[in-house]
mmCIF file of C-alpha atoms in Angstrom:
data_model
loop_
_atom_site.group_PDB
_atom_site.id
_atom_site.type_symbol
_atom_site.label_atom_id
_atom_site.label_comp_id
_atom_site.label_asym_id
_atom_site.label_seq_id
_atom_site.Cartn_x
_atom_site.Cartn_y
_atom_site.Cartn_z
ATOM 1 C CA MET A 1 -0.329 -0.325 -0.372
ATOM 2 C CA VAL A 2 3.211 2.217 0.916
ATOM 3 C CA TRP A 3 4.498 1.907 -2.460
ATOM 4 C CA ILE A 4 1.220 2.423 -4.645
ATOM 5 C CA ALA A 5 0.353 5.861 -2.803
ATOM 6 C CA TRP A 6 3.937 6.868 -3.498
ATOM 7 C CA GLY A 7 4.165 5.484 -6.834
ATOM 8 C CA SER A 8 1.340 7.372 -7.820
ATOM 9 C CA LEU A 9 2.451 10.675 -6.103
ATOM 10 C CA SER A 10 5.636 10.165 -8.148
ATOM 11 C CA LEU A 11 3.875 9.708 -11.506
ATOM 12 C CA ALA A 12 1.701 12.486 -10.940
ATOM 13 C CA THR A 13 4.576 14.980 -10.121
ATOM 14 C CA VAL A 14 6.472 13.272 -13.364
ATOM 15 C CA ILE A 15 3.206 14.403 -15.135
ATOM 16 C CA ALA A 16 2.958 18.003 -13.671
ATOM 17 C CA CYS A 17 6.273 18.886 -14.442
ATOM 18 C CA VAL A 18 6.315 17.383 -17.992
ATOM 19 C CA GLY A 19 2.868 19.171 -18.403
ATOM 20 C CA ALA A 20 4.508 22.546 -17.409
ATOM 21 C CA HIS A 21 7.307 22.022 -19.154
ATOM 22 C CA LEU A 22 5.612 21.388 -22.291
ATOM 23 C CA GLY A 23 3.156 24.504 -21.571
ATOM 24 C CA TYR A 24 6.527 26.079 -21.117
ATOM 25 C CA ALA A 25 8.206 25.366 -24.482
ATOM 26 C CA MET A 26 5.093 25.926 -26.736
ATOM 27 C CA GLY A 27 6.165 29.146 -27.843
ATOM 28 C CA LYS A 28 3.668 31.660 -29.350
ATOM 29 C CA ARG A 29 0.432 29.337 -28.408
ATOM 30 C CA ALA A 30 -0.436 31.338 -25.068
ATOM 31 C CA ARG A 31 -3.298 30.013 -24.366
ATOM 32 C CA ALA A 32 -2.179 26.208 -24.877
ATOM 33 C CA ARG A 33 0.524 27.260 -22.619
ATOM 34 C CA GLU A 34 -1.581 28.278 -20.108
ATOM 35 C CA TRP A 35 -4.026 25.951 -19.865
ATOM 36 C CA LEU A 36 -0.847 23.235 -19.816
ATOM 37 C CA THR A 37 0.830 24.958 -17.193
ATOM 38 C CA VAL A 38 -2.537 25.295 -15.021
ATOM 39 C CA ALA A 39 -3.444 21.640 -15.665
ATOM 40 C CA ALA A 40 -0.016 20.669 -14.570
ATOM 41 C CA GLY A 41 0.256 22.735 -11.173
ATOM 42 C CA PHE A 42 -3.958 20.882 -10.545
ATOM 43 C CA PHE A 43 -2.648 17.603 -11.127
ATOM 44 C CA ALA A 44 0.327 18.161 -8.841
ATOM 45 C CA LEU A 45 -2.236 19.760 -6.502
ATOM 46 C CA LEU A 46 -4.488 16.366 -6.787
ATOM 47 C CA ALA A 47 -1.275 14.236 -6.363
ATOM 48 C CA ALA A 48 -0.688 15.793 -2.570
ATOM 49 C CA VAL A 49 -4.143 15.490 -1.682
ATOM 50 C CA LEU A 50 -4.657 12.122 -2.349
ATOM 51 C CA ALA A 51 -0.925 11.072 -0.397
ATOM 52 C CA ALA A 52 -2.191 12.974 2.319
ATOM 53 C CA ALA A 53 -5.627 11.196 2.185
ATOM 54 C CA SER A 54 -3.430 7.807 1.981
ATOM 55 C CA GLN A 55 -1.402 8.996 5.314
ATOM 56 C CA THR A 56 -1.654 5.992 7.206
ATOM 57 C CA ALA A 57 -0.192 3.937 4.338
ATOM 58 C CA VAL A 58 2.670 6.512 3.797
ATOM 59 C CA GLU A 59 3.243 6.728 7.794
ATOM 60 C CA GLN A 60 4.606 2.993 7.761
ATOM 61 C CA SER A 61 7.314 4.338 5.377
ATOM 62 C CA PRO A 62 10.524 4.658 7.041
ATOM 63 C CA LEU A 63 11.949 6.601 3.852
ATOM 64 C CA ALA A 64 8.928 9.018 3.417
ATOM 65 C CA PRO A 65 10.556 11.890 4.842
ATOM 66 C CA VAL A 66 13.415 11.808 2.399
ATOM 67 C CA TYR A 67 10.927 11.117 -0.643
ATOM 68 C CA ALA A 68 8.660 14.313 0.830
ATOM 69 C CA ILE A 69 11.911 15.963 0.556
ATOM 70 C CA ALA A 70 12.843 14.406 -2.779
ATOM 71 C CA LEU A 71 9.504 15.645 -4.552
ATOM 72 C CA SER A 72 8.496 18.657 -3.111
ATOM 73 C CA SER A 73 12.294 20.034 -4.117
ATOM 74 C CA ILE A 74 11.912 18.204 -7.656
ATOM 75 C CA PHE A 75 8.630 19.888 -7.779
ATOM 76 C CA ALA A 76 9.379 23.525 -6.668
ATOM 77 C CA ILE A 77 12.522 23.580 -9.134
ATOM 78 C CA SER A 78 10.802 22.263 -12.188
ATOM 79 C CA PHE A 79 7.328 23.933 -11.894
ATOM 80 C CA GLY A 80 8.849 27.618 -10.763
ATOM 81 C CA GLY A 81 9.689 28.512 -14.256
ATOM 82 C CA PRO A 82 6.634 27.751 -16.201
ATOM 83 C CA PHE A 83 4.362 29.320 -13.248
ATOM 84 C CA THR A 84 6.305 32.273 -13.340
ATOM 85 C CA GLU A 85 5.775 32.740 -16.992
ATOM 86 C CA LEU A 86 1.907 32.030 -16.437
ATOM 87 C CA VAL A 87 2.313 35.165 -13.859
ATOM 88 C CA PHE A 88 4.233 37.350 -16.675
ATOM 89 C CA ARG A 89 1.854 36.436 -19.222
ATOM 90 C CA LEU A 90 -1.378 36.805 -16.913
ATOM 91 C CA ALA A 91 0.570 40.382 -15.942
ATOM 92 C CA ALA A 92 0.938 41.979 -19.462
ATOM 93 C CA LYS A 93 -2.117 44.295 -20.471
ATOM 94 C CA ASN A 94 -3.069 42.815 -23.898
ATOM 95 C CA ASP A 95 -2.060 40.308 -26.566
ATOM 96 C CA VAL A 96 -0.228 43.315 -28.795
ATOM 97 C CA GLU A 97 1.772 44.654 -26.062
ATOM 98 C CA LEU A 98 2.836 40.993 -24.766
ATOM 99 C CA ALA A 99 3.852 39.912 -28.619
ATOM 100 C CA LYS A 100 5.881 43.028 -29.080
ATOM 101 C CA GLU A 101 7.518 42.429 -25.345
ATOM 102 C CA GLU A 102 8.235 38.643 -26.634
ATOM 103 C CA SER A 103 10.015 40.011 -29.764
ATOM 104 C CA ASP A 104 12.188 42.004 -27.702
ATOM 105 C CA PRO A 105 15.148 40.468 -25.316
ATOM 106 C CA SER A 106 14.205 40.297 -21.855
ATOM 107 C CA PRO A 107 15.565 43.594 -19.741
ATOM 108 C CA LEU A 108 17.125 40.717 -16.938
ATOM 109 C CA ARG A 109 19.333 37.978 -18.603
ATOM 110 C CA GLY A 110 19.960 35.098 -16.545
ATOM 111 C CA GLY A 111 16.411 34.850 -15.231
ATOM 112 C CA LEU A 112 16.137 31.197 -15.890
ATOM 113 C CA TRP A 113 19.199 29.946 -13.745
ATOM 114 C CA ILE A 114 18.615 32.610 -11.226
ATOM 115 C CA GLY A 115 15.278 31.556 -10.783
ATOM 116 C CA LEU A 116 16.527 27.920 -10.428
ATOM 117 C CA LEU A 117 18.971 28.602 -7.954
ATOM 118 C CA GLU A 118 16.306 30.623 -6.015
ATOM 119 C CA ARG A 119 13.701 28.063 -5.845
ATOM 120 C CA THR A 120 16.479 25.732 -4.772
ATOM 121 C CA ALA A 121 17.959 27.714 -2.175
ATOM 122 C CA ILE A 122 14.485 28.715 -0.763
ATOM 123 C CA VAL A 123 13.219 25.083 -0.541
ATOM 124 C CA ALA A 124 16.290 23.923 1.203
ATOM 125 C CA SER A 125 16.663 26.324 3.825
ATOM 126 C CA LEU A 126 12.908 26.052 4.698
ATOM 127 C CA TRP A 127 13.501 22.191 4.961
ATOM 128 C CA ALA A 128 16.656 22.356 6.521
ATOM 129 C CA GLY A 129 14.508 24.734 9.382
ATOM 130 C CA TRP A 130 16.308 28.009 8.646
ATOM 131 C CA PRO A 131 13.466 30.306 7.484
ATOM 132 C CA GLU A 132 15.928 33.221 7.732
ATOM 133 C CA GLY A 133 17.723 31.706 4.574
ATOM 134 C CA ILE A 134 14.808 32.988 2.381
ATOM 135 C CA ALA A 135 15.902 36.541 3.360
ATOM 136 C CA ILE A 136 19.836 35.745 2.376
ATOM 137 C CA VAL A 137 18.289 34.421 -0.828
ATOM 138 C CA LEU A 138 15.938 37.438 -1.815
ATOM 139 C CA ALA A 139 18.688 40.150 -0.303
ATOM 140 C CA VAL A 140 21.591 38.819 -2.337
ATOM 141 C CA LYS A 141 19.197 38.179 -5.490
ATOM 142 C CA GLY A 142 18.405 42.051 -5.188
ATOM 143 C CA LEU A 143 21.894 43.572 -4.491
ATOM 144 C CA GLY A 144 22.408 41.484 -7.749
ATOM 145 C CA ARG A 145 19.977 43.008 -9.620
ATOM 146 C CA PHE A 146 20.412 46.801 -8.194
ATOM 147 C CA SER A 147 22.229 48.524 -11.251
ATOM 148 C CA GLU A 148 19.173 46.650 -13.881
ATOM 149 C CA LEU A 149 15.973 47.967 -11.413
ATOM 150 C CA LYS A 150 16.179 51.357 -12.860
ATOM 151 C CA ASN A 151 14.189 50.051 -16.024
ATOM 152 C CA HIS A 152 10.438 49.954 -14.832
ATOM 153 C CA ARG A 153 10.105 46.916 -17.281
ATOM 154 C CA ALA A 154 13.392 45.204 -15.505
ATOM 155 C CA ALA A 155 12.082 46.135 -11.921
ATOM 156 C CA GLU A 156 8.312 44.720 -12.815
ATOM 157 C CA GLN A 157 9.811 41.595 -14.147
ATOM 158 C CA PHE A 158 12.205 41.153 -10.669
ATOM 159 C CA ILE A 159 9.124 41.680 -8.518
ATOM 160 C CA LEU A 160 6.576 39.239 -10.384
ATOM 161 C CA GLY A 161 9.148 36.447 -10.952
ATOM 162 C CA THR A 162 10.702 36.507 -7.516
ATOM 163 C CA PHE A 163 7.103 36.624 -5.454
ATOM 164 C CA SER A 164 6.011 33.735 -8.275
ATOM 165 C CA SER A 165 9.082 31.600 -7.876
ATOM 166 C CA GLY A 166 9.546 32.183 -4.003
ATOM 167 C CA LEU A 167 5.790 31.188 -3.765
ATOM 168 C CA VAL A 168 6.181 28.128 -5.678
ATOM 169 C CA ALA A 169 9.107 27.266 -3.015
ATOM 170 C CA ALA A 170 7.239 27.754 0.006
ATOM 171 C CA GLY A 171 4.259 26.527 -1.738
ATOM 172 C CA SER A 172 6.286 22.378 -2.472
ATOM 173 C CA TYR A 173 7.648 22.815 0.836
ATOM 174 C CA GLY A 174 4.163 23.293 2.500
ATOM 175 C CA LEU A 175 3.002 20.029 0.069
ATOM 176 C CA GLY A 176 5.962 18.082 1.455
ATOM 177 C CA LEU A 177 5.181 18.666 4.543
ATOM 178 C CA LEU A 178 1.386 17.204 4.176
ATOM 179 C CA LEU A 179 3.362 14.119 3.025
ATOM 180 C CA ILE A 180 5.312 13.334 5.882
#
């Protein structure tokens, strides 16, 4: 019973992450990308709820904490990028402006890698029981981008990206706590 619960959760997490990345890679098909990202998040949330509902079976496993930490970390790292892109799309004022912005290079370069490292550091500090680490991560990120934030578009992208990325990392930690 334990392996069935963990296996179904693993499968749902993989499906959610693959769906999110497919939606992320779809390019200019904005509606399809948004729906795939939302569907991927829904399936991951459903998987966490199902695993929490079968808590009695999961509690019997000695590897439950390790597995929960690994799954929540993988989810935070892989789902944060597509979710952040979805937030950027929803924040755009209209499709004409969005099409113009997609052809222009982003004012903040390296955002994908910075986001991956940011989510990894946030989840790691939360699992380590050191929430103060989030403040350090965000302070280092803000200092590193300080000179670029004079551009209003860059500042908006920085704030939206930081909040959405941090929200996914903290949320995945919370989902992982439900599994232990």
